[in-house]
Each structure stands twice: as C-alpha cells, then as structure tokens.
Coordinates of C-alpha atoms in Angstrom, one line a residue:
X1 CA -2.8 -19.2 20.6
X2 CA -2.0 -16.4 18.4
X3 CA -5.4 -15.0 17.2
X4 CA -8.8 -15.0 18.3
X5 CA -11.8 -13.5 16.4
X6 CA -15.5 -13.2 17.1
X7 CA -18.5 -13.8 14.3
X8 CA -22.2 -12.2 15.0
X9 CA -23.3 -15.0 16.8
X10 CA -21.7 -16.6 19.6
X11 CA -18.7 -18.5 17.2
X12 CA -15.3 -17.7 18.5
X13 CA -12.5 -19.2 16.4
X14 CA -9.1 -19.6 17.2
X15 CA -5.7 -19.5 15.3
X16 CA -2.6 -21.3 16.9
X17 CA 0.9 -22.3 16.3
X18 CA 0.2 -26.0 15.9
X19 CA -1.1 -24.7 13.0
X20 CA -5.1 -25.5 13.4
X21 CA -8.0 -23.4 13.6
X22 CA -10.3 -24.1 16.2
X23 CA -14.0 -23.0 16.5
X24 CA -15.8 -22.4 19.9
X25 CA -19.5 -22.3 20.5
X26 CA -19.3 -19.6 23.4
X27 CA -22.4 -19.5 25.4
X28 CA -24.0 -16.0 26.1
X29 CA -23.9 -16.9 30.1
X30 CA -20.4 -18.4 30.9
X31 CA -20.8 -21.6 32.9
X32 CA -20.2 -21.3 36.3
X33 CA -17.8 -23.9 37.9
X34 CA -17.5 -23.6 41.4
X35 CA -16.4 -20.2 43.6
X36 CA -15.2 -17.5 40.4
X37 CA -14.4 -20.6 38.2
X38 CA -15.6 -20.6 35.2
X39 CA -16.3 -24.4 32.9
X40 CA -14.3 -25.3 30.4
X41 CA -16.1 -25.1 26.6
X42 CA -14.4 -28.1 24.0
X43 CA -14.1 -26.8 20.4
X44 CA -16.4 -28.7 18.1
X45 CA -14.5 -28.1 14.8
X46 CA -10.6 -28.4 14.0
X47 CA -9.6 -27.0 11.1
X48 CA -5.9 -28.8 9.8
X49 CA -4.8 -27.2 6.8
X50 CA -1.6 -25.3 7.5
X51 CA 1.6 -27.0 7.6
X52 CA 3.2 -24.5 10.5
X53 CA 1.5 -21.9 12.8
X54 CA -1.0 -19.7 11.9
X55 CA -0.7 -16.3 13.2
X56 CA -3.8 -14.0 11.8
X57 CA -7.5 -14.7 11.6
X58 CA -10.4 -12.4 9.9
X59 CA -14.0 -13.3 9.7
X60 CA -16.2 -11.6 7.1
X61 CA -19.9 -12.3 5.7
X62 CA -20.0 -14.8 3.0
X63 CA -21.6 -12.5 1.0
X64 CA -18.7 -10.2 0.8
X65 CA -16.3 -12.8 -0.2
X66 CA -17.2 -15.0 -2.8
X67 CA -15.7 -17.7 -5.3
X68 CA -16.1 -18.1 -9.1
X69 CA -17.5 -21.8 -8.1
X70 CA -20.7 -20.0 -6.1
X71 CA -21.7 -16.9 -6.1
X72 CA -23.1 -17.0 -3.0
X73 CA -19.4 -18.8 -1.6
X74 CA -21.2 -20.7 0.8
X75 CA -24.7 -21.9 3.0
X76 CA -22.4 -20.5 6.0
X77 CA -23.0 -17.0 7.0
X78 CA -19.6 -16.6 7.5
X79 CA -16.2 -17.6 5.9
X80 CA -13.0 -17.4 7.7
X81 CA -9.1 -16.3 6.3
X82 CA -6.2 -17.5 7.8
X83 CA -2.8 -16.7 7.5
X84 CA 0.1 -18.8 8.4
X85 CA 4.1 -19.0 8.9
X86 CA 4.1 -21.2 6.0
X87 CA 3.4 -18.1 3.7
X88 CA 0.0 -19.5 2.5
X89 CA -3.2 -17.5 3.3
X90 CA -6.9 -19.9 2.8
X91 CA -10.6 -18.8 3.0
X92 CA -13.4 -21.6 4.4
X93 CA -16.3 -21.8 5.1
X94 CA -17.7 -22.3 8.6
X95 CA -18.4 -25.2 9.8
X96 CA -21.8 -26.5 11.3
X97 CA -22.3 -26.7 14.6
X98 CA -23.2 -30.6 14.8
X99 CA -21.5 -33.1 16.7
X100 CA -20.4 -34.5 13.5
X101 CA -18.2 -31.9 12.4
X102 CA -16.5 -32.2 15.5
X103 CA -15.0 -36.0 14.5
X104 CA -14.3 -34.9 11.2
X105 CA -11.3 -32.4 12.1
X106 CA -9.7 -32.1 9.0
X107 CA -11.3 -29.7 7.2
X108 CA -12.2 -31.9 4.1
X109 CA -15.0 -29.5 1.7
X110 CA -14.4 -26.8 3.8
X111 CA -11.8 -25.1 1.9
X112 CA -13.2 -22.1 -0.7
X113 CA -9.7 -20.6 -1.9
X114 CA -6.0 -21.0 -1.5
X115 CA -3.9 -17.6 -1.8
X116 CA -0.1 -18.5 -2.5
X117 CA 2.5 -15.5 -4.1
X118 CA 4.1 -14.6 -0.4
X119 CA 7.3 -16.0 -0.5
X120 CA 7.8 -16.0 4.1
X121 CA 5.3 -15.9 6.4
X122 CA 2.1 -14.1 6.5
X123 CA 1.4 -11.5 9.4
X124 CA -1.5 -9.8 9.3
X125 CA -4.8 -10.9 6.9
X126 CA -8.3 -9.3 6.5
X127 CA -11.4 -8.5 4.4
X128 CA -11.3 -5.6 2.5
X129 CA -14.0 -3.0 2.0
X130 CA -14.9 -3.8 -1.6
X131 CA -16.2 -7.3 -2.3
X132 CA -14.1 -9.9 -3.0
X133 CA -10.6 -8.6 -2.3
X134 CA -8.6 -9.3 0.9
X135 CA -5.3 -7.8 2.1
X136 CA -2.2 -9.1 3.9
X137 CA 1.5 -8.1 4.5
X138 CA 4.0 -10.3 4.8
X139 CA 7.7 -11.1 6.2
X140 CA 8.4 -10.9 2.8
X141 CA 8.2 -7.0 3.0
X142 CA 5.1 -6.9 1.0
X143 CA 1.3 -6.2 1.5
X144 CA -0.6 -7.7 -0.7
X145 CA -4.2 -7.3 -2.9
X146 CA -6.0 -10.2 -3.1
X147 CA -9.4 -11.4 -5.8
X148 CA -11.2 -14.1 -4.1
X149 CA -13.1 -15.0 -7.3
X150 CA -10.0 -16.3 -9.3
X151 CA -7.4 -16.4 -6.0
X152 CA -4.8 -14.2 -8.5
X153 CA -2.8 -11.3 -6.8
X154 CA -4.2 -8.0 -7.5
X155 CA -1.4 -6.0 -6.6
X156 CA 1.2 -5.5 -4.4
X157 CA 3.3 -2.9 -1.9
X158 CA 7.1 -2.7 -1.0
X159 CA 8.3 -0.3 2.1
X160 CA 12.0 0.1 1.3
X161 CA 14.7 -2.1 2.2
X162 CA 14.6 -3.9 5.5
X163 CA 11.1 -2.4 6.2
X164 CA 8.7 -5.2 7.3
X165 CA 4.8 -4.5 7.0
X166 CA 3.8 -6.1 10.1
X167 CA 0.3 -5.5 10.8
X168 CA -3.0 -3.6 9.0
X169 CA -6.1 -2.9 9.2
X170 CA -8.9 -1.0 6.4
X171 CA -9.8 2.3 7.5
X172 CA -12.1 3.1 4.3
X173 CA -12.9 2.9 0.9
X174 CA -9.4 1.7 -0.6
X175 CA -7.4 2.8 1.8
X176 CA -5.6 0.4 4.3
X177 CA -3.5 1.3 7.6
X178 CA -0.2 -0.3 7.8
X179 CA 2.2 -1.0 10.8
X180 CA 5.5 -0.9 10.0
X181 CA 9.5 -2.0 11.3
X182 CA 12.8 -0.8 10.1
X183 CA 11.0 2.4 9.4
X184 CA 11.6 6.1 11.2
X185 CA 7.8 6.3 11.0
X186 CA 5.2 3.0 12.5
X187 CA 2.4 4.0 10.5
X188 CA 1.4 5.0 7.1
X189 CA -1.4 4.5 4.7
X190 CA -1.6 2.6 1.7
X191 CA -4.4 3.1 -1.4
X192 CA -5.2 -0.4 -2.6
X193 CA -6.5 0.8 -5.9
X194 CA -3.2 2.1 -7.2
X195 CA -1.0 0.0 -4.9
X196 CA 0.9 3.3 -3.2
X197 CA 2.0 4.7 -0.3
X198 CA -0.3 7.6 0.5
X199 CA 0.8 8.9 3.0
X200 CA 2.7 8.5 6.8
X201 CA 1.6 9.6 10.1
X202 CA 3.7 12.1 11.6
X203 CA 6.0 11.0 15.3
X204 CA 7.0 13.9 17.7
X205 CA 9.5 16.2 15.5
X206 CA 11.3 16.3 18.2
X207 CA 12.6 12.7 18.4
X208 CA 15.1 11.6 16.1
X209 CA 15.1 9.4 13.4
X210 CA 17.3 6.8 15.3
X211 CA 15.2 7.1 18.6
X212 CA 11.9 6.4 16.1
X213 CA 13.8 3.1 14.4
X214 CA 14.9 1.8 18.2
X215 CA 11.3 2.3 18.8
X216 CA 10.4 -1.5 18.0
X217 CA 7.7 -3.1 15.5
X218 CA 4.2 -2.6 15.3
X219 CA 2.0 -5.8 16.6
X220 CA -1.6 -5.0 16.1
X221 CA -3.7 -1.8 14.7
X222 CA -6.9 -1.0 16.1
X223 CA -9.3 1.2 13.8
X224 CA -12.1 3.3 16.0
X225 CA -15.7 2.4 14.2
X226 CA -16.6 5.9 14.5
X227 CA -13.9 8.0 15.5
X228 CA -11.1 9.6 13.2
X229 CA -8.3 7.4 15.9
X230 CA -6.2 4.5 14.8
X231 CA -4.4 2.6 18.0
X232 CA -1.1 1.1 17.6
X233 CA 0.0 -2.2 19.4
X234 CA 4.4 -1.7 19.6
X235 CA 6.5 -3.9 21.3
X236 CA 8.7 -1.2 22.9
X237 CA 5.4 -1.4 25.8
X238 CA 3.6 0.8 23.9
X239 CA 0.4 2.3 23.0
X240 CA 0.3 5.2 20.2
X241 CA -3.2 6.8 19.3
X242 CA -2.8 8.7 16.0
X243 CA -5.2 10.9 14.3
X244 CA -6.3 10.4 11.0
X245 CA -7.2 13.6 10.0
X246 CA -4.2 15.4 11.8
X247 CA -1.9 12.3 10.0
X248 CA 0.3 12.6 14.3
X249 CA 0.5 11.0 16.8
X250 CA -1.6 12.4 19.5
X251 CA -1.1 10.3 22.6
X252 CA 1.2 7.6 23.8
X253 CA 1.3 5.7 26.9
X254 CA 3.2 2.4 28.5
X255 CA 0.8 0.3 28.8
X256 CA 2.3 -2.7 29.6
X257 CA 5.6 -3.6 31.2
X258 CA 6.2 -5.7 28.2
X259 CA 5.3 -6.0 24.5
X260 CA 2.1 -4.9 23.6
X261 CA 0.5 -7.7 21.6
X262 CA -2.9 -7.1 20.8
X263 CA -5.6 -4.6 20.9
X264 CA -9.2 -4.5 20.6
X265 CA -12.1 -1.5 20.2
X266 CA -15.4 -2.5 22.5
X267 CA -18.5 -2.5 20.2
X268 CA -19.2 1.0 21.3
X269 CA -15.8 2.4 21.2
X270 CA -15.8 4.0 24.7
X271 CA -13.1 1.1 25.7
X272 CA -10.6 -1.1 24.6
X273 CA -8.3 -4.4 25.8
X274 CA -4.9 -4.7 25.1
X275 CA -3.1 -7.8 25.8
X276 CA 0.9 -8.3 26.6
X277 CA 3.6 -10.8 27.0
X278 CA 3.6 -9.6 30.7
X279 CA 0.2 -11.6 31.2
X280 CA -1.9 -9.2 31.6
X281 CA -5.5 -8.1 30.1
X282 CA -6.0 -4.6 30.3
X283 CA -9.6 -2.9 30.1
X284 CA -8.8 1.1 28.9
X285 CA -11.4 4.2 29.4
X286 CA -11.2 5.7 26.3
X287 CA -12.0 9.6 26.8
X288 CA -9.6 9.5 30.1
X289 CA -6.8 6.8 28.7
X290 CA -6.9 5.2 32.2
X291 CA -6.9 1.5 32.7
X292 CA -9.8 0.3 34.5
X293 CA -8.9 -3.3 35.3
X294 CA -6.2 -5.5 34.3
X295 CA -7.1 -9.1 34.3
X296 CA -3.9 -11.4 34.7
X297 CA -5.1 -15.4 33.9
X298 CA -2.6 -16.4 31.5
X299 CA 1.2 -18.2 32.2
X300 CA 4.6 -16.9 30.5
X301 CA 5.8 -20.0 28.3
X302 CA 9.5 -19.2 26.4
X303 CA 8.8 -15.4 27.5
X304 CA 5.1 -14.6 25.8
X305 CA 2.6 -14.0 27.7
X306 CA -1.0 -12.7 26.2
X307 CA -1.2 -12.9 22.9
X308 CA -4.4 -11.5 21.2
X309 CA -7.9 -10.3 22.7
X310 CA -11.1 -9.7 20.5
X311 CA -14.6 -8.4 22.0
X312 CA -17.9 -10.1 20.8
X313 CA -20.3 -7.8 18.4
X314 CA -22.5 -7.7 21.9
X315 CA -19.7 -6.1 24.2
X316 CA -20.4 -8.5 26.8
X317 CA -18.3 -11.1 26.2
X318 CA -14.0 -10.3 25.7
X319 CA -11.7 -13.7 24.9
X320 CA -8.2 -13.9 25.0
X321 CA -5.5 -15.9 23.7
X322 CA -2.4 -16.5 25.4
X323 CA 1.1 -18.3 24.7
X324 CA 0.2 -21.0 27.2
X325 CA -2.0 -22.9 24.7
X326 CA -5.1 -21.3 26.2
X327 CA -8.3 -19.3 25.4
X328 CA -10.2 -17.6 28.5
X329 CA -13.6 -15.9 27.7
X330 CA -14.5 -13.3 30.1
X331 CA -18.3 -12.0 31.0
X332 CA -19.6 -9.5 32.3
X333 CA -23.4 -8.3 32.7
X334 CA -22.8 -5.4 31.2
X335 CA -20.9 -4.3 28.1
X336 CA -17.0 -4.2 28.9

C-alpha cells in the first residue's frame, strides 16, 4: 500500500501497487476484537483503472475541481486523483457507500478526467490552490500544471539534468514546494503561474556539495497549516524542518533507522507521524522534536517496511499503509 488519504467524513482511500484504489468506511470507534485486537473493516469500493501501481493519492472537494461536462463535477462531495507507475494521473468521483458499489469494482462512470503528457511514472499528485488546476512531478524530471476543465497541460518545470522532482506539496497561492534528487539542495519552490524556480532552501554552508547529493532523495513533504515550517521525508533516515521565511534548514534529526517514507501534520499541528521501511510509526511532539510513541504493526516484505501515514480531519484517528499489503487504523480517545 503506497498511499493513504483521509476525506472529512470517515472515508479512508487507499492507493496500492496492484494498481487499485480502495475506499474504507472507517468507523469513529474502532471495533474491538478480543484483548488489544482490533476487527478487520472490508473495503466496499475497488477502483481498477491503472494498468501498474499507483503510488500518490489527493482528495479535494468537488467543488474545487470541476469538468467542462458539469460544473458542479460531481453529486460526490469529494473527487479523488491518483497517480500511477504507468505515467497516467485520473480524477473520480467518490463512490457511494452502498453495498452495490462494492460488486461493481471496476470503476465503470466513475471516471471525471484522464491527465496523460508524463512520459515515466508519476510520484507525487495534488490539488492545487486555485480551482481547477492540479500539480504532479514525475520520473520524467518534470512537475507538471494541470486544467481539470479541458485535461490540457498548463505548464511545465525541468530541474537540470539528472534532477528528479520527487515529491510536493502547495504552500500558497501559486506557489508549490518541491522535493528534489540529484540536486545539492532537497528543496526549492516553484511559482505555478510562470512555471519557475523561485527559489531553494538553503543546507548547512558548511556541508559540501557532494555530502548534500550523497544525502539521498526526498520521499514525502509535509506543509504546517499554520506555521511558516515545511518537513522533509529523506531516505538517508532523515527528517529536515526548513523555514519558509528564513528559506534554511532549521533542524534535522534521524528519525528512523531506515528510510523515511511518509509524514503527516496532526489536525492541530502540535504533532506529526512519520512512517519508515524499518516498520515503525512514529508519533513526534512538535515544540520539543521528541518522539512520543512508536508504534511497530507492520512486516518488512523485499526490504520496505511502512509506507505512508495520513491523520483524519478529527485527529483521532491516524492510518497507515505498509509494504505488507496492509492498512492499520489506529484510535485513540483523544486527538494523536
């Protein structure tokens, strides 16, 4: 399971590398199931459209995305974008939570949009501020502007030769964070209006350039919702927090004893989870950067571990997606 993602309600929705999308109607209470087990929740909608994995998820409002064909996109209240190995990115609508939509599986009326013009795989996808645009980057070395009302590419960004944009996330207006590798910096900022590179975040001046390119690719990005801090996910174990007013990197810690997958912001932004190929969930204070539980439910398979968390809107619910083919929701009474 590559990528998880939450809507507002209780819909969790899954991306894998068998190349579906699976949707999850996640309780509030978890299930008890015996002593500290917790019952097992089926999906009741499969989404087959990909031909290979997919590997990024986003879930906006309808209303914020919308085709020529409807203006309102969809009776959904949500519409999901997926991105896949077989350089295709697609936008549908959710599905409705019958027992019907469970047997139908494929997908069929579901789909709003198709986005093809990547010529590899797909990395990173999501919503961008302004209506009807979405961004990804790509294996192809590019990141991409996207008009859901016609599908055509609005513009696009190279890095240089052998610089791969691997992850991103929007950080306001038309700007867009990007994680980078084969580059002597991780981060830099991208405007989406004139399709440049605005800027890069500054490393320690006192590594050098070859220490900064041995430092491995970017995995995830995590924009605070109300601080200036961006948190990088690297696969060299660790965690950078950069400022965005400063344009440095602030802070960096191991924070794993293997790569750093995924990274998530609690809905208040005092925590966060980070996930990593050496199983483990890790719950992070914030204001202290101390971990305050680690949470290790997942098996290795081929040498990955954890690959993705995402927190529900509510904070009391964190889900987790892991290279053993499983999804593990965790509660708690409070928020995480």
């Amino acid at each position: 399971v590559k990528f998880v993602s939450y809507d507002s309600s209780n819909i969790l929705v899954t991306g894998s590398e068998d190349g579906t999308v699976k949707f999850w109607n996640v309780p509030t209470e978890i299930p008890a199931k015996g002593k500290g087990g917790a019952g097992d929740i089926e999906p009741f909608f499969t989404y087959r459209k990909h031909i290979s994995g997919v590997l990024a998820l986003d879930v906006a409002q309808s209303g914020h995305l919308n085709t020529s064909s409807s203006p309102s996109t969809t009776a959904s209240s949500h519409v999901v974008l997926s991105a896949g190995l077989d350089a295709t990115i697609r936008m549908f609508s959710f599905p409705p939570v019958t027992t019907e939509s469970c047997l139908q599986g494929a997908g069929q009326g579901l789909l709003l949009r198709e986005f093809s013009g990547h010529s590899d795989a797909v990395w990173d996808i999501s919503a961008h501020q302004s209506p009807n645009r979405i961004v990804s980057s790509s294996a192809d070395g590019t990141v991409k502007v996207w008009d859901t009302m016609t599908g055509h590419e609005m513009g696009s960004i190279t890095f240089g030769e052998n610089v791969r944009p691997t992850a991103l996330a929007m950080i306001g207006g038309d700007e867009v964070a990007v994680g980078l590798r084969g580059s002597d910096t991780s981060l830099c900022v991208v405007n989406t209006a004139t399709n440049q590179i605005v800027r890069y975040f500054v490393h320690d001046v006192r590594a050098s350039v070859q220490k900064l390119l041995e430092a491995h690719q970017v995995n995830q990005i995590a924009v605070h919702p109300t601080l200036p801090l961006i948190l990088v996910a690297k696969s060299n174990r660790k965690i950078d927090f950069f400022d965005s007013r400063s344009q440095s990197c602030v802070h960096s810690i191991v924070a794993h004893q293997d790569v750093v997958t995924g990274l998530a912001f609690s809905p208040s932004g005092t925590s966060f989870a980070s996930s990593g190929h050496d199983r483990s969930i890790r719950l992070w204070d914030l204001s202290r950067r101390t971990c305050l539980q680690e949470l290790s439910v997942h098996r290795k398979k081929f040498d990955e571990g954890v690959q993705c968390v995402a927190f529900h809107g509510g904070g009391r619910l964190l889900a987790s997606g892991g290279a053993d083919s499983i999804v593990n929701v965790f509660h708690q009474s409070g928020e995480f």
